[in-house]
Coordinates of C-alpha atoms and ligand atoms in Angstrom, one line a residue:
M126 CA 63.8 61.8 136.6
E127 CA 61.9 64.5 135.0
R128 CA 58.5 65.0 136.5
A129 CA 56.3 65.7 133.6
P130 CA 52.5 66.1 134.0
L131 CA 52.0 62.9 131.9
I132 CA 53.7 59.5 132.3
R133 CA 53.8 57.9 128.9
K134 CA 53.8 54.1 128.7
T135 CA 57.0 52.4 127.4
A136 CA 57.5 49.0 125.8
H137 CA 58.7 47.9 129.3
D138 CA 55.3 48.8 130.8
L139 CA 53.5 46.8 128.1
R140 CA 55.7 43.8 127.7
V141 CA 52.6 41.6 128.3
P142 CA 50.0 42.8 125.8
P143 CA 47.2 44.4 128.0
H144 CA 43.6 43.2 127.9
L145 CA 42.5 46.8 127.5
A146 CA 44.7 48.1 124.6
D147 CA 42.2 50.3 122.7
Y148 CA 40.1 52.2 125.3
A149 CA 37.8 54.0 122.9
A150 CA 37.0 50.8 120.9
E151 CA 36.5 48.7 124.0
C152 CA 34.1 51.3 125.5
R153 CA 32.2 51.4 122.2
T154 CA 31.7 47.7 121.8
F155 CA 31.5 46.6 125.5
S156 CA 28.3 45.1 126.9
W157 CA 27.6 43.5 130.3
D158 CA 25.7 40.7 128.5
A159 CA 28.8 39.8 126.5
A160 CA 31.0 40.1 129.7
R161 CA 28.7 37.6 131.3
Q162 CA 29.5 35.1 128.6
A163 CA 33.1 34.9 129.7
L164 CA 31.8 33.0 132.8
Q165 CA 30.4 29.5 132.8
G166 CA 27.3 29.7 134.8
L167 CA 25.9 26.9 136.9
P168 CA 24.8 23.8 135.1
G169 CA 21.1 24.6 135.8
G170 CA 21.5 28.2 134.5
G171 CA 22.2 30.1 137.8
L172 CA 25.2 32.1 138.7
N173 CA 27.5 31.7 141.8
I174 CA 30.6 33.6 142.6
A175 CA 32.4 30.7 144.2
F176 CA 31.6 28.3 141.4
E177 CA 33.1 30.7 138.9
A178 CA 36.1 31.4 141.1
V179 CA 37.0 27.9 142.1
D180 CA 35.0 24.9 140.7
R181 CA 35.2 26.1 137.1
H182 CA 39.0 25.9 137.3
A183 CA 39.0 22.8 139.5
A184 CA 37.3 20.9 136.7
G185 CA 39.5 22.2 134.0
A186 CA 43.1 22.7 132.9
L187 CA 44.0 24.8 136.0
R188 CA 43.0 22.1 138.5
E189 CA 46.6 21.6 139.8
H190 CA 47.5 25.2 139.4
I191 CA 48.2 27.0 142.8
A192 CA 45.2 29.2 143.6
L193 CA 46.3 30.5 147.1
R194 CA 49.8 30.6 148.6
F195 CA 49.9 31.6 152.2
V196 CA 53.2 32.8 153.7
S197 CA 54.1 33.7 157.3
R198 CA 57.1 34.1 159.5
S199 CA 56.4 30.9 161.3
G200 CA 56.6 27.8 159.2
P201 CA 56.7 26.9 155.6
A202 CA 54.3 28.3 152.9
L203 CA 51.0 26.6 152.5
E204 CA 49.6 26.2 149.0
L205 CA 46.2 25.3 147.8
S206 CA 45.6 24.2 144.2
Y207 CA 42.3 25.0 142.6
A208 CA 41.3 21.4 143.0
E209 CA 42.2 21.4 146.7
L210 CA 40.4 24.7 147.2
A211 CA 37.3 23.2 145.6
R212 CA 37.4 20.2 148.0
Q213 CA 38.0 22.3 151.1
T214 CA 35.2 24.8 150.2
N215 CA 32.9 21.8 149.6
R216 CA 33.7 20.5 153.0
F217 CA 32.8 23.9 154.5
A218 CA 29.6 24.1 152.6
N219 CA 28.7 20.6 153.9
V220 CA 29.5 21.8 157.5
L221 CA 27.0 24.6 157.0
Q222 CA 24.4 22.1 155.7
T223 CA 24.9 19.9 158.7
L224 CA 24.4 22.8 161.0
G225 CA 21.2 23.7 159.2
V226 CA 22.6 26.9 157.8
G227 CA 21.3 27.5 154.3
R228 CA 20.6 29.8 151.5
G229 CA 20.1 33.4 152.5
D230 CA 21.3 32.8 156.1
R231 CA 24.1 35.1 157.2
L232 CA 27.7 34.1 158.1
F233 CA 30.2 36.5 159.5
V234 CA 34.0 36.0 159.4
L235 CA 36.4 37.6 161.8
A236 CA 40.0 36.3 161.4
G237 CA 43.4 37.2 160.2
R238 CA 44.5 36.1 156.7
L239 CA 44.1 32.4 157.5
P240 CA 43.4 29.7 155.0
E241 CA 40.2 28.8 156.9
L242 CA 38.9 32.4 156.2
Y243 CA 39.2 31.9 152.4
V244 CA 37.7 28.5 152.7
A245 CA 34.8 29.7 154.8
V246 CA 34.0 32.7 152.5
L247 CA 34.0 30.6 149.3
G248 CA 32.3 27.6 150.9
A249 CA 29.5 29.7 152.3
L250 CA 29.0 31.3 148.9
K251 CA 28.7 27.9 147.3
N252 CA 26.0 27.1 149.9
G253 CA 24.1 30.3 149.0
T254 CA 24.9 31.7 152.5
V255 CA 25.5 35.4 152.6
V256 CA 28.9 36.4 153.8
T257 CA 30.1 39.4 155.8
P258 CA 33.8 39.8 156.4
M259 CA 34.9 41.8 159.4
F260 CA 38.2 43.4 160.1
S261 CA 40.1 41.4 162.8
A262 CA 41.4 44.7 164.3
F263 CA 37.8 45.7 165.2
G264 CA 37.0 45.8 168.9
P265 CA 34.0 44.1 170.5
E266 CA 31.6 46.9 169.9
P267 CA 31.9 47.3 166.1
I268 CA 31.7 43.5 165.8
A269 CA 28.6 43.2 167.9
T270 CA 26.9 46.1 166.1
R271 CA 27.5 44.6 162.7
I272 CA 26.4 41.1 163.7
N273 CA 23.2 42.5 165.2
I274 CA 22.4 44.7 162.3
G275 CA 23.1 41.7 159.9
A276 CA 21.3 39.2 162.2
G277 CA 24.3 36.9 161.8
Q278 CA 23.6 33.3 162.5
V279 CA 27.2 31.9 162.2
L280 CA 30.5 33.4 163.0
V281 CA 33.8 32.0 161.9
T282 CA 36.7 33.2 164.0
T283 CA 39.8 32.0 165.9
D284 CA 40.0 30.8 169.5
V285 CA 42.2 33.9 170.3
L286 CA 39.9 36.4 168.8
Y287 CA 36.8 34.7 170.3
R288 CA 38.2 35.0 173.8
K289 CA 39.4 38.6 173.3
K290 CA 36.4 40.1 171.5
I291 CA 33.4 37.9 171.4
K292 CA 33.0 35.9 174.6
A293 CA 32.0 38.7 176.9
M294 CA 29.5 40.1 174.3
R295 CA 28.0 36.8 173.2
E296 CA 24.8 37.3 175.2
Q297 CA 24.3 40.6 173.4
M298 CA 24.2 38.9 170.0
P299 CA 21.0 36.9 170.2
T300 CA 20.8 35.8 166.5
L301 CA 24.2 34.1 166.7
R302 CA 23.6 30.3 166.7
H303 CA 27.0 28.9 165.9
V304 CA 30.5 30.1 166.5
L305 CA 33.1 28.0 164.5
L306 CA 36.6 28.3 165.9
V307 CA 39.9 27.9 164.1
A308 CA 42.7 26.8 166.4
E309 CA 45.2 29.5 165.9
D310 CA 48.8 28.5 166.6
G311 CA 47.6 25.2 168.0
G312 CA 45.5 26.9 170.7
S313 CA 42.5 25.2 172.3
T314 CA 39.0 25.5 170.8
D315 CA 37.0 24.0 173.7
D316 CA 35.1 27.1 174.7
P317 CA 31.6 26.2 175.7
G318 CA 29.1 27.2 173.0
T319 CA 31.6 27.0 170.2
L320 CA 32.5 24.3 167.7
D321 CA 35.9 23.3 166.5
L322 CA 35.9 24.1 162.8
G323 CA 38.9 21.9 162.1
A324 CA 37.1 18.8 163.4
L325 CA 33.9 19.7 161.5
L326 CA 35.8 20.1 158.3
R327 CA 37.7 16.8 158.7
A328 CA 34.4 15.0 159.3
A329 CA 32.6 16.6 156.3
S330 CA 32.4 15.2 152.8
D331 CA 34.5 17.0 150.1
A332 CA 31.8 16.6 147.5
F333 CA 29.1 19.3 147.2
S334 CA 26.9 20.5 144.5
T335 CA 26.8 24.3 144.5
V336 CA 23.4 25.7 145.4
E337 CA 21.5 27.1 142.4
T338 CA 21.9 30.8 143.2
Q339 CA 20.7 33.3 140.7
A340 CA 22.4 36.5 139.6
D341 CA 20.1 38.6 141.8
D342 CA 20.5 36.5 144.9
P343 CA 22.4 38.2 147.8
A344 CA 26.0 36.9 148.2
L345 CA 27.9 39.4 150.3
L346 CA 26.9 42.0 152.9
H347 CA 29.7 44.6 153.3
F348 CA 29.4 47.2 156.1
T349 CA 30.4 50.8 155.4
S350 CA 30.0 54.0 157.4
G351 CA 28.2 57.2 156.9
T352 CA 28.3 60.5 158.7
T353 CA 25.5 59.6 161.0
G354 CA 23.8 56.6 162.4
T355 CA 24.9 53.0 162.7
P356 CA 27.0 51.3 160.0
K357 CA 25.2 50.5 156.8
G358 CA 25.1 46.9 155.4
A359 CA 25.5 47.2 151.6
I360 CA 24.0 44.1 149.9
H361 CA 25.8 42.6 147.0
V362 CA 24.6 39.8 144.7
H363 CA 26.1 36.8 143.0
G364 CA 25.8 38.7 139.6
A365 CA 28.6 41.0 140.9
V366 CA 30.9 38.3 139.7
V367 CA 30.6 39.7 136.2
T368 CA 32.1 43.0 137.3
H369 CA 34.8 41.3 139.4
H370 CA 35.8 39.4 136.3
A371 CA 35.7 42.3 133.9
T372 CA 37.6 44.7 136.2
G373 CA 40.2 42.0 137.0
R374 CA 40.8 42.0 133.2
Y375 CA 40.7 45.7 132.5
A376 CA 42.0 47.4 135.7
L377 CA 44.4 44.7 137.1
D378 CA 45.1 43.1 133.7
L379 CA 45.2 39.7 135.2
H380 CA 46.5 36.8 133.1
A381 CA 46.4 33.2 134.3
D382 CA 50.2 33.0 134.6
D383 CA 50.3 36.0 136.9
R384 CA 51.5 35.9 140.5
F385 CA 49.3 38.4 142.1
W386 CA 49.4 40.1 145.5
C387 CA 46.6 42.1 146.9
T388 CA 47.7 43.6 150.2
A389 CA 44.2 44.6 151.4
D390 CA 42.9 42.6 154.3
P391 CA 39.9 40.4 153.5
G392 CA 38.0 42.1 156.4
W393 CA 37.3 44.9 153.9
V394 CA 35.7 45.1 150.6
T395 CA 38.9 45.3 148.5
G396 CA 40.3 42.3 150.2
T397 CA 37.2 40.3 149.3
S398 CA 36.5 41.5 145.7
Y399 CA 40.2 41.6 144.7
G400 CA 42.0 39.7 147.5
I401 CA 39.7 36.6 147.0
I402 CA 37.3 36.7 144.1
A403 CA 38.8 38.5 141.1
P404 CA 42.2 36.7 141.1
L405 CA 40.6 33.3 141.4
L406 CA 38.2 34.1 138.5
H407 CA 41.3 34.7 136.4
G408 CA 43.0 31.5 137.5
V409 CA 46.0 33.3 138.9
T410 CA 48.2 32.4 141.9
S411 CA 47.5 34.8 144.8
L412 CA 50.0 35.5 147.5
I413 CA 48.6 36.0 151.0
D414 CA 51.0 37.3 153.6
R415 CA 49.8 36.6 157.1
E416 CA 52.1 39.1 158.6
E417 CA 51.6 42.9 159.2
F418 CA 53.3 45.5 157.2
D419 CA 57.1 45.5 157.2
A420 CA 58.9 47.4 154.5
E421 CA 61.9 45.0 154.2
R422 CA 59.6 42.0 154.2
W423 CA 57.3 43.5 151.5
Y424 CA 60.2 44.2 149.2
R425 CA 61.6 40.7 149.8
L426 CA 58.2 39.2 149.1
L427 CA 57.8 41.2 145.9
E428 CA 61.1 39.8 144.8
T429 CA 61.2 36.3 146.0
E430 CA 57.6 35.5 145.4
R431 CA 58.1 36.8 141.8
I432 CA 55.0 39.0 142.0
S433 CA 53.9 40.2 138.6
V434 CA 50.8 42.2 139.5
W435 CA 50.6 44.1 142.7
Y436 CA 47.5 45.8 144.1
T437 CA 48.1 47.9 147.2
A438 CA 47.1 51.1 148.9
P439 CA 48.5 54.7 149.3
T440 CA 49.2 54.3 153.0
A441 CA 51.4 51.3 152.3
I442 CA 53.2 53.1 149.5
R443 CA 53.8 56.1 151.7
M444 CA 55.2 53.8 154.4
L445 CA 57.6 52.2 151.9
M446 CA 58.6 55.7 150.8
K447 CA 59.3 56.6 154.4
A448 CA 61.5 53.6 154.8
G449 CA 63.9 55.1 152.2
P450 CA 65.1 54.1 148.8
E451 CA 68.2 52.2 150.1
L452 CA 66.0 49.3 151.3
A453 CA 64.4 49.0 147.9
R454 CA 67.7 49.1 146.1
Q455 CA 68.7 45.9 147.9
H456 CA 66.0 44.1 145.8
R457 CA 65.2 43.5 142.1
F458 CA 61.7 43.2 140.7
P459 CA 62.2 41.8 137.2
E460 CA 58.9 40.0 137.2
L461 CA 56.8 42.9 138.4
R462 CA 54.9 44.3 135.4
F463 CA 51.9 46.2 136.9
V464 CA 51.2 48.0 140.1
A465 CA 47.9 49.5 141.2
S466 CA 46.6 51.2 144.2
V467 CA 43.2 52.1 145.7
G468 CA 41.3 53.4 148.7
E469 CA 42.6 57.0 149.2
P470 CA 44.1 59.8 147.2
L471 CA 47.4 58.7 145.7
N472 CA 49.8 61.7 145.7
P473 CA 51.6 62.3 142.4
E474 CA 54.9 61.8 144.3
A475 CA 53.9 58.3 145.1
V476 CA 53.1 57.6 141.4
W477 CA 56.6 58.8 140.5
W478 CA 58.2 57.0 143.4
G479 CA 56.9 53.8 141.9
K480 CA 58.6 54.6 138.6
E481 CA 61.9 55.4 140.3
V482 CA 62.0 52.6 142.9
L483 CA 60.0 49.7 141.4
G484 CA 60.7 50.7 137.8
L485 CA 56.9 51.1 137.2
P486 CA 54.5 53.9 137.9
I487 CA 51.6 53.3 140.4
H488 CA 48.2 53.1 138.8
D489 CA 45.6 54.7 141.0
N490 CA 42.0 53.4 140.7
W491 CA 38.8 54.3 142.4
W492 CA 35.8 52.5 143.8
Q493 CA 33.8 52.1 147.0
T494 CA 31.9 49.5 149.0
E495 CA 28.7 50.3 147.2
T496 CA 30.1 49.9 143.8
G497 CA 31.3 46.4 144.5
G498 CA 34.2 46.7 142.0
I499 CA 36.6 49.1 140.4
M500 CA 34.9 51.8 138.4
I501 CA 37.5 54.3 137.4
A502 CA 41.1 53.3 136.8
N503 CA 44.5 53.9 135.3
T504 CA 45.0 50.8 133.2
P505 CA 48.3 49.5 131.7
A506 CA 47.9 51.1 128.3
F507 CA 46.8 54.5 129.6
D508 CA 49.3 57.3 129.9
I509 CA 49.1 58.4 133.5
K510 CA 48.4 61.9 134.8
P511 CA 49.9 61.6 138.3
G512 CA 47.2 62.6 140.8
S513 CA 44.3 61.5 138.7
M514 CA 42.2 58.3 139.5
G515 CA 42.0 57.5 135.7
R516 CA 39.1 57.0 133.5
P517 CA 35.8 55.0 133.8
L518 CA 36.2 51.4 132.7
P519 CA 34.3 50.1 129.7
G520 CA 30.7 49.5 130.9
I521 CA 30.8 52.3 133.4
E522 CA 29.4 55.8 132.7
A523 CA 30.6 58.5 135.1
C524 CA 29.9 62.2 135.3
I525 CA 30.0 65.1 137.7
V526 CA 26.7 66.4 139.0
E527 CA 25.4 69.2 141.0
H528 CA 22.3 68.9 143.2
L529 CA 19.2 70.9 142.2
E530 CA 17.1 72.4 144.9
A531 CA 14.1 70.1 145.0
E532 CA 11.1 69.8 147.3
G533 CA 11.1 66.3 148.9
E534 CA 11.7 63.1 147.0
P535 CA 13.1 62.2 144.6
P536 CA 16.3 64.2 144.6
R537 CA 17.3 65.9 141.3
V538 CA 20.7 66.5 139.8
R539 CA 22.2 68.3 136.8
V540 CA 25.1 66.8 134.9
L541 CA 28.0 69.4 134.7
E542 CA 29.1 69.1 131.1
Q543 CA 32.0 71.6 131.4
P544 CA 35.3 70.0 132.2
D545 CA 37.2 70.9 135.4
V546 CA 34.2 71.9 137.4
E547 CA 33.9 70.4 140.9
G548 CA 30.8 68.5 141.9
E549 CA 29.6 65.1 143.1
L550 CA 30.9 62.0 141.3
A551 CA 28.0 60.0 139.9
L552 CA 27.7 56.7 138.0
K553 CA 25.0 55.6 135.7
A554 CA 23.1 53.0 137.8
G555 CA 22.9 49.4 136.7
W556 CA 26.4 47.8 136.5
P557 CA 26.3 44.2 137.8
S558 CA 28.2 44.7 141.1
M559 CA 26.1 47.8 142.1
F560 CA 24.9 47.3 145.7
R561 CA 21.2 46.4 145.8
G562 CA 20.3 48.0 149.1
Y563 CA 21.3 49.0 152.6
L564 CA 20.0 46.2 154.9
N565 CA 16.8 47.3 156.5
N566 CA 17.2 50.9 155.3
E567 CA 15.4 51.4 152.0
A568 CA 15.1 55.2 152.6
R569 CA 18.9 55.6 152.9
Y570 CA 19.4 53.5 149.7
R571 CA 16.9 55.6 147.7
K572 CA 18.7 58.7 148.7
C573 CA 21.8 57.5 146.9
F574 CA 20.1 57.8 143.5
A575 CA 18.8 60.7 141.4
D576 CA 17.6 60.7 137.8
G577 CA 19.2 57.3 137.1
W578 CA 22.6 58.2 138.6
Y579 CA 24.1 56.6 141.7
L580 CA 25.5 59.5 143.8
T581 CA 28.9 58.4 145.3
G582 CA 29.3 61.0 148.1
D583 CA 32.7 61.9 146.7
L584 CA 33.6 65.3 145.2
A585 CA 35.6 65.2 142.0
R586 CA 36.2 66.8 138.7
V587 CA 36.8 65.5 135.2
D588 CA 39.2 67.1 132.8
A589 CA 38.9 67.6 129.0
D590 CA 40.6 64.2 128.4
G591 CA 38.1 62.4 130.5
Y592 CA 40.5 61.8 133.5
Y593 CA 38.8 62.0 136.9
W594 CA 40.4 63.9 139.8
F595 CA 39.4 63.3 143.5
V596 CA 38.6 66.4 145.4
G597 CA 37.3 65.2 148.8
R598 CA 34.3 63.6 150.5
A599 CA 31.0 65.3 150.6
D600 CA 30.4 64.0 154.1
D601 CA 32.3 63.6 157.4
V602 CA 33.6 60.1 157.1
I603 CA 37.2 59.5 157.9
K604 CA 39.7 57.5 155.8
S605 CA 42.5 56.3 157.9
A606 CA 45.1 53.9 156.4
G607 CA 42.5 53.2 153.7
H608 CA 39.8 52.2 156.2
L609 CA 36.5 54.1 156.2
I610 CA 35.5 55.1 159.7
G611 CA 32.2 56.6 160.7
P612 CA 32.6 59.5 163.2
F613 CA 29.3 58.6 164.8
E614 CA 30.4 55.1 165.8
V615 CA 33.5 56.6 167.5
E616 CA 31.5 59.3 169.2
S617 CA 29.0 56.8 170.5
A618 CA 31.7 54.7 172.1
L619 CA 33.3 57.8 173.7
M620 CA 29.9 58.9 175.1
E621 CA 29.7 55.6 177.0
H622 CA 32.6 56.7 179.2
P623 CA 31.2 58.0 182.5
A624 CA 33.2 61.3 182.3
V625 CA 32.2 62.2 178.7
A626 CA 29.4 64.7 178.2
E627 CA 29.8 65.2 174.5
A628 CA 32.1 64.0 171.7
G629 CA 32.9 65.2 168.2
V630 CA 35.2 63.2 165.9
I631 CA 37.1 64.3 162.8
G632 CA 39.8 63.1 160.5
K633 CA 43.0 65.0 161.0
P634 CA 45.3 65.0 157.9
D635 CA 48.4 62.8 158.3
P636 CA 51.3 62.4 155.9
V637 CA 51.4 58.6 156.0
V638 CA 47.9 57.2 156.8
G639 CA 45.9 60.0 155.1
E640 CA 43.9 60.9 158.2
V641 CA 44.1 60.0 161.9
V642 CA 41.0 59.9 164.0
K643 CA 40.9 62.8 166.4
A644 CA 38.3 63.2 169.1
F645 CA 37.1 66.4 170.8
V646 CA 35.5 65.8 174.1
S647 CA 33.8 67.8 176.8
L648 CA 33.5 66.5 180.4
K649 CA 30.6 66.1 182.6
D650 CA 30.4 68.3 185.7
G651 CA 32.4 66.9 188.6
F652 CA 35.2 65.5 186.4
T653 CA 38.6 67.2 186.4
L654 CA 40.8 66.9 183.4
D655 CA 44.1 65.3 184.1
E656 CA 46.5 62.9 182.2
A657 CA 45.0 59.9 184.0
L658 CA 41.5 60.7 182.8
R659 CA 42.8 61.4 179.2
L660 CA 44.5 58.0 179.1
D661 CA 41.5 56.3 180.6
I662 CA 39.2 57.7 177.9
L663 CA 41.6 56.8 175.1
G664 CA 42.0 53.3 176.7
H665 CA 38.2 52.9 176.9
A666 CA 37.8 53.8 173.2
R667 CA 40.5 51.4 172.2
K668 CA 39.0 48.6 174.2
R669 CA 35.6 49.1 172.7
L670 CA 36.4 50.0 169.2
G671 CA 39.7 48.3 168.5
A672 CA 42.9 49.8 167.3
A673 CA 41.7 50.3 163.7
V674 CA 38.8 52.6 164.7
A675 CA 39.7 54.2 168.1
P676 CA 40.9 57.9 168.1
K677 CA 44.7 58.3 168.2
E678 CA 44.3 61.9 169.6
I679 CA 41.9 63.4 172.0
A680 CA 41.5 67.1 172.9
F681 CA 39.2 68.6 175.6
L682 CA 37.0 71.6 175.1
P683 CA 34.7 73.2 177.7
V684 CA 31.8 72.8 175.2
L685 CA 31.6 71.6 171.6
P686 CA 30.2 73.7 168.8
R687 CA 26.7 72.6 167.9
T688 CA 24.1 73.7 165.4
R689 CA 20.9 75.3 166.7
S690 CA 19.3 71.9 166.1
G691 CA 21.8 70.3 168.4
K692 CA 24.2 68.6 166.0
I693 CA 27.9 68.7 166.7
M694 CA 29.6 70.8 164.0
R695 CA 32.4 68.5 163.0
R696 CA 33.3 70.8 160.1
L697 CA 33.9 73.6 162.5
L698 CA 36.0 71.5 164.8
K699 CA 38.1 70.5 161.7
A700 CA 38.5 74.0 160.4
R701 CA 39.6 75.2 163.8
E702 CA 42.0 72.3 164.1
L703 CA 43.6 73.1 160.8
G704 CA 43.5 76.8 161.1
L705 CA 41.2 77.1 158.1
P706 CA 38.4 79.6 157.5
E707 CA 35.3 78.6 159.6
G708 CA 32.9 79.1 156.7
D709 CA 29.2 79.6 157.3
T710 CA 28.6 79.5 161.1
S711 CA 25.1 81.0 160.9
T712 CA 23.6 77.8 162.2
L713 CA 26.0 77.7 165.2
E714 CA 24.2 77.6 168.5
G715 CA 24.9 80.9 170.3
G716 CA 26.1 82.6 167.1
A717 CA 29.5 82.5 165.5
Ligands
AMP1035 P1 35.3 52.1 150.9 O1 33.8 52.1 150.7 O2 35.7 51.8 152.3 O3 36.0 51.3 149.9 O4 35.7 53.6 150.7 C1 35.4 54.3 149.5 C2 35.9 55.7 149.6 O5 37.3 55.7 149.6 C3 35.5 56.4 148.3 O6 34.2 56.9 148.3 C4 36.6 57.6 148.4 O7 36.2 58.6 149.3 C5 37.8 56.8 148.9 N1 38.6 56.4 147.7 C6 38.6 55.2 147.2 N2 39.5 55.1 146.2 C7 40.1 56.3 146.1 C8 41.0 57.0 145.2 N3 41.7 56.3 144.3 N4 41.3 58.3 145.4 C9 40.7 59.0 146.4 N5 39.8 58.4 147.2 C10 39.5 57.2 147.1

């Protein structure tokens, strides 16, 4: 297939008329107020994400339509209609009421892709309780850190995860009042200090009147990482539902008869905004696969589950590419009509691979925890420039800025009007799903804004046709398999090992997962480096941080490069690792 710089859309690509057909006209006429009218609102005038996602349909024509379809290797599929999901989420909201957990209280969820997780998230939102999903592959330390920063009162998890990751740390999470356990694979839930969620749900009423939340009330607290310091809790409000709905229309082109599969785990923001909320808002049937990645299984699911819209990630696509085209050729995807991807740069080869193997190009889109929803996208009607993230959606104003030297606050920026100039990607503040703060960290929040622009921390450029191209991160955070990892969190865990004197952590480029976490460590006096110690330090990090966050590689240096002010120079470690120019080393302690 010829690899032209532009992939033009064919009639095959557009066999379902897309919601966003005329980009220029839609951008001109769009308003967030009008977008809000597509939703129902609470009877008393408030706005609630779960009401819009579930109850609105449960009371209408889609009541018996399948909302969520869970599949796994063990046992038959489990399906929940919109009406059943409404009843189950009502039960969960009633459980919270019985426990005295109410509006504004904080609930954390740590589980695999179990039905109870979806019920808990949506039920808590109905109750006005603020939800924080956590990734089930986190180790005890990232979990405890987040629960403590968020002052979590309730945790929903499984008996297995509780014993493995929570029990030993429970004393160190003083705000945690209730732990509600799901019996995974029929396990026991009789740990002292925990409650059996199944029993509580069975005893609860399935009638509940959604709490009168308002658009500005907090709904979700999503943790994200920065270069330094502890993870940041980004606060999102119920009003974000307007963006979830609009972007589900524009960027994912969801229609109610779609069978949708978002492969992101609900422990991360994509798995919440687009794995739970947006598809339900559009009344589609969502597939949820409880198993881990397996190329043959994924192709089979795409085919047999008759998926029409697929939202996945570059790492997954690269793993499918690695599995070879023969596997794909054993399957047909006649129902598949739109494929999108997010989370990391999508290489042009991957876009083309989609066209060759799935019969459709992959549509890259861009957003981040703080934006709450998709901001820049390749949508069905756009011609694709492989390698570009696409164009800002209607209602979103983006630009590239440079920072102006300014004394103190507030920071100042200048918009770079010329195309193809690299700078920081910025968005005009004020879209409905914009985060409303970092929990307990107003100063850090304020630093994200300048002259009415939200500064994303990503470097990018925009071409003369208005297509955005990702260049890199402006900070040191690591993206591994689509997951954002803060080097500081990893370094802190390494430093707890008795032999470690100092630690510096970088993302090392990897052809499949984007970056792998690599640690550089120097040892305390009296410790001798040998294989046993290396394995011990790696094992320690894995136990503390969990597989998703722990370093995959570790190297030892007699001393790590530091600035004169004492900061580990991660950039220098990275440049040396990759054999790149070391850049400005004038601040290096002891000279370059
Ligand atoms: P998170 O907050 O974990 O969703 O991570 C957001 C970050 O992932 C962004 O700031 C980017 O650095 C990166 N990212 C997300 N989508 C894309 C994309 N389409 N291309 C390149 N990087 C992306």
